Amino acid sequence: MDLDAILKEIQEEIQKYFTKGKLPNYIPMLAQADESDFAMSIITLDGEEYHIGCSNKKFSIQSISKVFTFTLALEHYSKELYKRVGHEPSGDPFNSLVQLEYESGIPRNPFINAGAIVTTDCLASIFEDNAFNEILDFMKKVSGDQNISFDKNIFISELGHGFQNFALINLMKSYHNIKNPIDDVIQIYFKQCSIMMTTKQLAHSMLFLANHGKDPLTNESILNESKAKRINSLMLTCGHYDASGDFAYKVGLPGKSGVGGGIVAVVPKKMAISVYSPKLNVYGNSLIGTKALELFTTKTGLSIF
Ligand code: DON
């Protein structure tokens, strides 16, 4: 299969969608992204790489960070973690408060904001003041690249405007599902969202999930096979919030999006893919990124179904 040619076709076919979608403005710094940016990277388990567009340009990974913090927390807490965060799709937007009150402060899954904030709280309990550095070190390890950091301006922008997240964390604190001081936890959460990565780095960072928990390029075991299966399942059922069903229907791969415009996807036992385009659809997922992945599985037949 000529993946370079397929990436070129995809790049041509997505051009007509650049007029659609919107940059997010609830985090003001994200509204400054370049609307015309597009990048897509594929890395196979045997290390072949295919890239198109601005695949060396860094963007904020936002909710894609939720996959990594959950992986890290699962390693330390195992099944205990599921007492504080569930594994069912929410069917609600990523920052919704409604379900959380009905369900006594236990978020439906780790990939909505509330669930990711609980996950971060768990990491704060284990690593204390070093929690953010541990998250960053983990990102460097799984992407095989030391050149990863967070963007202070995006972090400050979200800290000043993340009212919904403050509401979520306060509600969960009132139900005793946040153990550490809310200001500490929310700052780690906003910092992890403002980590900057390229599609190239993100594709590498997903390879362990395409390979039963082991990085195929370094042979390092990141987590065991059973946990890798669970994370992939959660990405398939919950990775795109209330559009998770739509993403599974159109793309047919485990995936995770972020409001920074990135999406990662896993083709089990074959490859990891990352795509970037900053304008979002109404669900807060990259509009062109979703379309590009749909074209990819249609053209290659490489969906899990
Ligand atoms: O907490 C927030 O609202 C953002 N930092 C992350 C949200 C996000 O990426 C949802 N993704 N589609």
XYZ file of C-alpha atoms and ligand atoms in Angstrom, residues 26-27 62-63 66 94 113 158 165 189 193 241 257-259 284-285, ligand 1:
29
model
C -13.265 29.761 25.173
C -9.479 29.485 25.625
C -5.279 19.587 25.042
C -7.497 16.557 25.727
C -6.048 12.532 28.952
C -16.654 17.260 27.287
C -12.871 16.844 31.554
C -6.934 28.636 30.231
C -13.464 23.276 34.792
C -4.551 19.713 34.533
C -3.483 20.368 28.285
C -17.282 12.841 23.869
C -9.204 14.388 20.100
C -8.268 17.703 21.676
C -9.644 21.229 21.238
C -15.116 20.371 19.757
C -13.236 17.881 17.579
O -10.334 21.497 29.755
C -10.592 21.941 28.649
O -11.698 22.387 28.361
C -9.492 21.913 27.603
N -8.225 22.155 28.200
C -9.451 20.572 26.946
C -10.761 20.188 26.300
C -10.613 19.359 25.103
O -9.560 19.272 24.490
C -11.846 18.724 24.594
N -11.566 18.180 23.310
N -12.053 17.979 22.308
